[in-house]
Amino acid sequence: SLFKPKLVTPLPFSTYVSRIYLMKLKEDDDACREALRSGNLMLFHKLAPLVRRNKHGVCQSPRITTPVEQILEKLGQDKQLVNEAVLMSSTESNEPQFCLDVDLQQNGMEMLCGGVFMDIRKAFLMLRTPDASMVAKGQALLRWHQTHGFCSATGHPTVRNQSGSQRVCPNSGITYYPQMAPVVMALVSDGSRCLLARQSTFPPGMYSALAGFCDVETMEEALRRELAEEVGLEVETLQYSASQHWPFPQTSFLVACHATISPDKTELSVDKAELEDARWFSLEEIQAALQMKTPPLNRRSELPGFWVPPAVAVARRLIQEWADQQQ
Ligand SMILES: NC(=O)C1=CN([C@@H]2O[C@H](COP(=O)(O)OP(=O)(O)OC[C@H]3O[C@@H](n4cnc5c(N)ncnc54)[C@H](OP(=O)(O)O)[C@@H]3O)[C@@H](O)[C@H]2O)C=CC1
Ligand SMILES: [Mg+2]
């Protein structure tokens, strides 16, 4: 078959079993409301996450542990707003974690919380990967609630549970759950080179692995279709590497794979409507790009002609794995 499963995918040490009780908060509104009083919050303003530098200059997404009711009261706002928080998960130290979007008094909020609300694209380049992932998750949940206030069958307002894990239409009885759009991403290799491409919206010089949204189809079908459409290549094998939730343009679920094609059918036919450029890169070019810090701005804020995405992007993991496999 097309798909060659990876036999062993080592996962980092997990505390999921001890954290499972927190998932009960999803179903128990009272327990969830109680947890919200003591749990920590990740704040957003119009979906821009709060970001702060710690004393070492490292950018972080701070968890607000001062009761948000107090902050809201100080700003003269209705403290019930805190009940709009959504349960995200639990932290590594077993505390429930929530996110909340406040569309009010940006400056006052920033002063009281000691940070700035930053566009998520910028925040993604400054935060470390675990914080960036949490920010992406919080934004996705909050955006989903903001855009699913009405039942798409009856037009009636939907009602959320306290944790925000679902919304129900009291009229039709339909339950809605937060969703992601599945995307398949592949780093294609012809045996000695790998294929990277850029869209005109990427920062100048950045090339990444190919990706495309799945229609109602399998991942294998989506990958074959995308590669045929975008670069005119026929896939031979596919190997799963990792997955990632990605906030651009909105909540996608990226499934990242390595793909191979036959070394005698490597000619590209690039769809210029989708891609600005697609090229084969040698191991030497890839290794040089992996050495650069990202984004690789020099003193005059110029970007080099070729660089690869930062560590927060699963595409970089694919590129690193490919380079490691060539040694
Ligand atoms: N993490 C990483 O390293 C990388 C991530 N990506 C991500 O992968 C995803 C897909 O990549 P991309 O090449 O743009 O995808 P596609 O190749 O599928 O092209 C995008 C087009 O697909 C259509 N489309 C179909 N379904 C959707 C949907 N659910 N949401 C939005 N557009 C849809 C839109 O066309 P139309 O407007 O005509 O309807 C859109 O312009 C994006 O989220 C991108 O940010 C991509 C590269 C690297
Ligand atoms: Mg694409």
Coordinates of C-alpha atoms and ligand atoms in Angstrom, one line a residue:
S1 CA 0.0 0.0 0.0
L2 CA 1.0 3.7 -0.3
F3 CA 1.2 4.1 3.4
K4 CA 4.3 2.8 5.2
P5 CA 3.5 3.1 8.9
K6 CA 6.3 4.1 11.2
L7 CA 6.6 1.3 13.8
V8 CA 7.8 3.2 16.8
T9 CA 6.9 6.9 17.5
P10 CA 8.4 7.7 20.9
L11 CA 6.2 10.1 22.8
P12 CA 7.4 12.3 25.6
F13 CA 6.6 11.3 29.2
S14 CA 2.9 11.6 29.7
T15 CA 0.8 12.7 32.7
Y16 CA -2.5 12.0 30.9
V17 CA -3.6 9.3 33.3
S18 CA -3.3 11.6 36.3
R19 CA -4.9 14.5 34.4
I20 CA -7.9 12.5 33.2
Y21 CA -10.0 13.7 36.1
L22 CA -9.8 17.2 34.7
M23 CA -11.6 16.0 31.6
K24 CA -14.6 15.4 33.8
L25 CA -14.9 19.1 34.1
K26 CA -16.1 19.0 30.5
E27 CA -19.3 17.4 31.6
D28 CA -19.8 18.9 35.1
D29 CA -20.8 22.6 34.8
D30 CA -20.7 23.2 38.6
A31 CA -17.2 21.7 39.0
C32 CA -16.1 23.6 36.0
R33 CA -17.3 26.9 37.4
E34 CA -15.5 26.1 40.6
A35 CA -12.3 25.3 38.8
L36 CA -12.6 28.5 36.9
R37 CA -12.4 30.4 40.1
S38 CA -9.0 28.8 41.0
G39 CA -7.7 27.8 37.6
N40 CA -5.5 29.8 35.5
L41 CA -6.5 31.9 32.4
M42 CA -4.9 32.7 29.1
L43 CA -6.2 36.1 28.0
F44 CA -7.0 37.3 24.5
H45 CA -8.2 40.7 23.2
K46 CA -10.1 40.3 19.9
L47 CA -8.3 37.0 19.5
A48 CA -4.8 38.5 20.0
P49 CA -3.0 36.7 22.8
L50 CA -1.5 38.5 25.8
V51 CA 2.3 38.3 25.7
R52 CA 4.8 39.3 28.2
R53 CA 8.6 39.2 28.5
N54 CA 10.0 37.6 31.6
K55 CA 13.0 38.9 33.5
H56 CA 15.4 37.0 31.2
G57 CA 13.8 38.7 28.2
V58 CA 12.0 35.5 27.1
C59 CA 8.6 36.1 25.5
Q60 CA 5.9 34.2 27.3
S61 CA 2.1 33.8 27.2
P62 CA 1.4 34.5 30.9
R63 CA -1.3 32.6 32.8
I64 CA -3.3 35.1 34.8
T65 CA -3.8 33.7 38.2
T66 CA -5.2 36.9 39.8
P67 CA -9.0 36.3 39.8
V68 CA -10.2 37.9 36.5
E69 CA -13.3 39.1 38.3
Q70 CA -11.1 41.5 40.2
I71 CA -9.5 42.8 37.0
L72 CA -12.9 43.2 35.4
E73 CA -14.2 45.0 38.5
K74 CA -11.3 47.4 38.5
L75 CA -12.1 48.2 34.9
G76 CA -15.8 48.8 35.8
Q77 CA -16.9 45.8 33.7
D78 CA -19.4 43.0 34.4
K79 CA -17.5 40.3 36.3
Q80 CA -19.9 37.6 34.9
L81 CA -17.8 37.9 31.7
V82 CA -15.4 35.4 33.3
N83 CA -18.0 32.7 32.7
E84 CA -17.3 33.0 29.0
A85 CA -14.0 31.4 29.6
V86 CA -13.4 28.1 27.7
L87 CA -11.6 25.1 29.3
M88 CA -8.5 24.3 27.3
S89 CA -6.9 21.4 29.1
S90 CA -4.7 21.0 32.1
T91 CA -1.2 22.3 32.6
E92 CA 1.7 19.9 33.2
S93 CA 1.2 20.5 36.9
N94 CA -2.4 19.3 36.8
E95 CA -4.2 22.6 37.0
P96 CA -7.1 23.2 34.7
Q97 CA -6.4 26.0 32.2
F98 CA -8.9 28.3 30.6
C99 CA -8.9 30.9 27.9
L100 CA -11.0 34.1 27.7
D101 CA -11.4 36.8 25.1
V102 CA -12.0 40.3 26.4
D103 CA -13.1 42.8 23.8
L104 CA -12.8 45.8 26.0
Q105 CA -10.4 48.5 27.3
Q106 CA -7.2 47.1 25.7
N107 CA -4.8 49.6 27.4
G108 CA -6.4 49.1 30.9
M109 CA -6.3 45.3 30.5
E110 CA -2.7 45.4 29.4
M111 CA -1.7 47.6 32.3
L112 CA -3.4 45.4 34.9
C113 CA -2.1 42.1 33.4
G114 CA 1.4 43.3 32.7
G115 CA 1.7 42.5 29.0
V116 CA 0.6 43.4 25.5
F117 CA -2.0 41.8 23.2
M118 CA -0.1 40.8 20.1
D119 CA -1.2 39.6 16.7
I120 CA -0.9 35.9 16.7
R121 CA 1.4 35.8 13.6
K122 CA 3.9 38.0 15.4
A123 CA 3.4 36.1 18.7
F124 CA 4.1 32.8 16.9
L125 CA 7.6 34.0 15.9
M126 CA 8.4 35.2 19.4
L127 CA 7.0 32.5 21.7
R128 CA 8.6 29.1 22.4
T129 CA 6.9 26.1 20.9
P130 CA 4.8 24.9 23.9
D131 CA 3.5 28.5 24.5
A132 CA 2.8 29.0 20.8
S133 CA 0.8 25.7 20.7
M134 CA -1.3 26.7 23.7
V135 CA -2.0 30.2 22.3
A136 CA -3.0 28.6 19.0
K137 CA -5.3 26.2 20.8
G138 CA -6.9 29.0 22.9
Q139 CA -7.5 31.2 19.9
A140 CA -9.1 28.3 18.0
L141 CA -11.5 27.5 20.8
L142 CA -12.5 31.1 21.3
R143 CA -12.9 31.8 17.6
W144 CA -15.1 28.7 17.3
H145 CA -17.4 29.9 20.0
Q146 CA -17.5 33.4 18.5
T147 CA -18.6 32.0 15.1
H148 CA -21.0 29.2 16.2
G149 CA -23.5 31.3 18.2
F150 CA -26.4 30.1 15.9
C151 CA -27.7 26.7 14.8
S152 CA -27.0 26.3 11.0
A153 CA -30.2 24.2 10.7
T154 CA -32.7 26.4 12.5
G155 CA -31.0 29.8 12.9
H156 CA -31.7 29.7 16.7
P157 CA -29.0 30.8 19.2
T158 CA -27.0 27.9 20.5
V159 CA -26.2 27.4 24.2
R160 CA -22.8 26.4 25.5
N161 CA -21.9 24.2 28.4
Q162 CA -19.7 25.8 31.1
S163 CA -16.5 24.2 29.9
G164 CA -17.2 25.3 26.3
S165 CA -16.6 21.8 24.9
Q166 CA -19.9 21.9 23.0
R167 CA -22.9 24.1 22.0
V168 CA -26.4 22.8 21.6
C169 CA -29.4 24.2 19.7
P170 CA -32.4 23.9 22.1
N171 CA -34.7 24.0 19.1
S172 CA -33.2 21.2 16.9
G173 CA -31.3 19.4 19.6
I174 CA -28.2 19.4 17.4
T175 CA -24.9 19.4 19.3
Y176 CA -21.9 21.2 17.8
Y177 CA -18.3 20.5 18.8
P178 CA -15.2 22.6 18.0
Q179 CA -13.7 21.6 14.7
M180 CA -10.4 21.7 12.8
A181 CA -9.8 21.5 9.0
P182 CA -7.6 18.5 8.1
V183 CA -4.6 19.3 6.0
V184 CA -2.0 16.9 4.7
M185 CA 1.6 18.0 4.4
A186 CA 4.4 16.2 2.7
L187 CA 8.1 16.6 2.3
V188 CA 8.7 14.9 -1.0
S189 CA 12.1 13.3 -1.7
D190 CA 13.4 11.8 -4.9
G191 CA 16.1 9.8 -3.1
S192 CA 18.8 12.5 -3.0
R193 CA 16.9 15.9 -3.0
C194 CA 13.8 17.2 -1.3
L195 CA 11.1 19.4 -2.7
L196 CA 10.1 22.7 -1.1
A197 CA 7.8 25.4 -2.3
R198 CA 6.7 28.9 -1.4
Q199 CA 3.4 30.8 -1.7
S200 CA 3.4 34.5 -2.5
T201 CA 2.1 35.2 1.0
F202 CA 5.2 33.6 2.8
P203 CA 7.9 35.9 4.1
P204 CA 10.5 36.5 1.3
G205 CA 12.9 33.6 0.9
M206 CA 11.0 31.1 3.1
Y207 CA 10.3 27.7 1.5
S208 CA 8.3 25.0 3.2
A209 CA 6.9 21.5 2.5
L210 CA 3.8 21.1 0.3
A211 CA 0.4 21.1 2.0
G212 CA -3.2 21.1 1.1
F213 CA -6.6 20.9 2.7
C214 CA -8.4 17.6 2.5
D215 CA -11.7 17.4 0.7
V216 CA -14.1 14.6 1.8
E217 CA -11.4 12.0 1.0
T218 CA -8.7 10.0 2.7
M219 CA -5.3 11.6 3.5
E220 CA -3.7 9.4 0.9
E221 CA -6.1 10.6 -1.7
A222 CA -5.6 14.2 -0.7
L223 CA -1.9 13.9 -0.9
R224 CA -1.9 12.3 -4.3
R225 CA -4.4 15.0 -5.6
E226 CA -2.4 17.9 -4.1
L227 CA 0.9 16.8 -5.4
A228 CA -0.6 16.2 -8.9
E229 CA -2.3 19.5 -8.9
E230 CA 0.5 21.7 -7.4
V231 CA 3.7 20.2 -8.9
G232 CA 2.6 17.4 -11.3
L233 CA 4.2 14.5 -9.4
E234 CA 3.0 11.0 -8.7
V235 CA 3.6 9.7 -5.1
E236 CA 5.1 6.3 -4.5
T237 CA 5.2 6.0 -0.7
L238 CA 4.1 7.9 2.3
Q239 CA 5.3 7.7 5.9
Y240 CA 3.6 9.5 8.8
S241 CA 5.8 11.7 11.0
A242 CA 3.8 14.0 13.3
S243 CA 0.7 16.2 13.5
Q244 CA 0.1 19.7 14.6
H245 CA -2.7 22.1 15.2
W246 CA -2.1 25.2 13.1
P247 CA -3.8 28.6 13.5
F248 CA -3.3 30.0 10.0
P249 CA -5.4 31.0 8.2
Q250 CA -7.7 29.4 10.8
T251 CA -7.7 26.2 12.8
S252 CA -6.2 23.5 10.7
F253 CA -5.1 20.0 11.7
L254 CA -1.8 19.3 9.9
V255 CA -0.8 15.7 9.3
A256 CA 2.8 15.8 8.3
C257 CA 4.4 13.0 6.2
H258 CA 7.4 12.0 4.2
A259 CA 6.7 11.1 0.7
T260 CA 8.8 9.6 -2.1
I261 CA 8.4 9.6 -5.8
S262 CA 10.2 7.7 -8.5
P263 CA 13.7 9.1 -9.1
D264 CA 13.1 9.0 -12.9
K265 CA 10.0 11.2 -12.8
T266 CA 11.2 14.3 -11.0
E267 CA 10.2 17.0 -13.5
L268 CA 8.0 19.6 -11.9
S269 CA 5.0 21.3 -13.4
V270 CA 4.3 24.1 -10.9
D271 CA 0.8 25.5 -10.5
K272 CA 1.6 29.2 -10.5
A273 CA -1.8 30.1 -9.2
E274 CA -1.1 28.2 -5.9
L275 CA 2.7 28.4 -5.6
E276 CA 5.1 31.2 -6.4
D277 CA 7.9 28.7 -6.8
A278 CA 8.8 25.0 -6.1
R279 CA 12.3 23.6 -6.4
W280 CA 14.4 20.5 -5.5
F281 CA 17.0 21.3 -2.8
S282 CA 20.2 19.4 -2.2
L283 CA 21.3 18.1 1.2
E284 CA 24.0 20.8 1.4
E285 CA 21.4 23.6 0.8
I286 CA 19.1 22.1 3.4
Q287 CA 21.8 21.8 6.0
A288 CA 22.9 25.4 5.5
A289 CA 19.3 26.5 5.9
L290 CA 18.9 24.5 9.1
Q291 CA 21.9 26.2 10.6
M292 CA 20.3 29.7 10.4
K293 CA 18.3 31.2 13.2
T294 CA 14.7 32.0 12.2
P295 CA 13.6 34.4 11.0
P296 CA 17.1 34.9 9.7
L297 CA 17.1 38.7 9.6
N298 CA 20.5 40.4 9.4
R299 CA 21.4 43.8 10.9
R300 CA 19.8 45.6 7.9
S301 CA 16.6 43.4 8.3
E302 CA 17.3 41.6 5.1
L303 CA 16.2 38.1 4.5
P304 CA 18.4 35.5 2.7
G305 CA 17.2 34.0 -0.6
F306 CA 16.4 30.7 1.0
W307 CA 15.5 29.7 4.5
V308 CA 13.1 27.2 6.2
P309 CA 10.3 27.6 8.7
P310 CA 11.1 28.0 12.4
A311 CA 10.9 25.1 14.9
V312 CA 7.2 25.9 15.8
A313 CA 6.2 24.6 12.3
V314 CA 5.9 20.9 11.8
A315 CA 7.4 21.4 8.3
R316 CA 10.8 22.1 9.9
R317 CA 10.6 18.8 11.7
L318 CA 10.1 17.0 8.4
I319 CA 13.0 18.9 6.9
Q320 CA 15.3 18.1 9.9
E321 CA 14.2 14.4 9.8
W322 CA 14.9 14.2 6.1
A323 CA 18.4 15.8 6.5
D324 CA 19.1 13.3 9.4
Q325 CA 18.1 10.4 7.3
Q326 CA 20.5 11.3 4.5
Q327 CA 23.6 11.0 6.7
Ligands
LIG1 N1 3.1 24.4 9.6 C1 3.7 24.5 8.4 O1 4.9 24.3 8.4 C2 2.9 24.8 7.2 C3 1.6 25.0 7.2 N2 0.8 25.2 6.1 C4 -0.6 25.3 6.3 O2 -1.3 24.2 5.6 C5 -2.6 24.6 5.3 C6 -2.9 24.3 3.9 O3 -2.0 24.8 3.0 P1 -2.3 25.4 1.6 O4 -1.2 25.1 0.7 O5 -2.7 26.9 1.8 O6 -3.7 24.7 1.2 P2 -4.2 24.3 -0.3 O7 -3.1 23.8 -1.2 O8 -5.4 23.4 -0.1 O9 -4.7 25.7 -0.9 C7 -5.4 26.6 -0.2 C8 -6.8 26.8 -0.9 O10 -7.6 25.6 -0.6 C9 -9.0 26.1 -0.5 N3 -9.5 25.4 0.7 C10 -10.2 24.2 0.8 N4 -10.6 23.9 2.0 C11 -10.2 24.9 2.8 C12 -10.4 25.2 4.2 N5 -11.0 24.3 5.0 N6 -9.9 26.4 4.7 C13 -9.3 27.2 3.8 N7 -9.1 27.0 2.5 C14 -9.6 25.9 2.0 C15 -9.0 27.6 -0.6 O11 -9.3 27.9 -1.9 P3 -10.4 29.0 -2.3 O12 -10.0 30.2 -1.6 O13 -10.2 29.0 -3.8 O14 -11.7 28.4 -1.9 C16 -7.5 27.9 -0.3 O15 -7.1 29.1 -0.9 C17 -2.7 26.1 5.7 O16 -3.3 26.1 7.0 C18 -1.2 26.5 5.8 O17 -1.1 27.6 6.7 C19 1.4 25.2 4.9 C20 2.7 25.0 4.7 C21 3.6 24.9 5.9
MG2 MG -1.0 24.0 -1.0

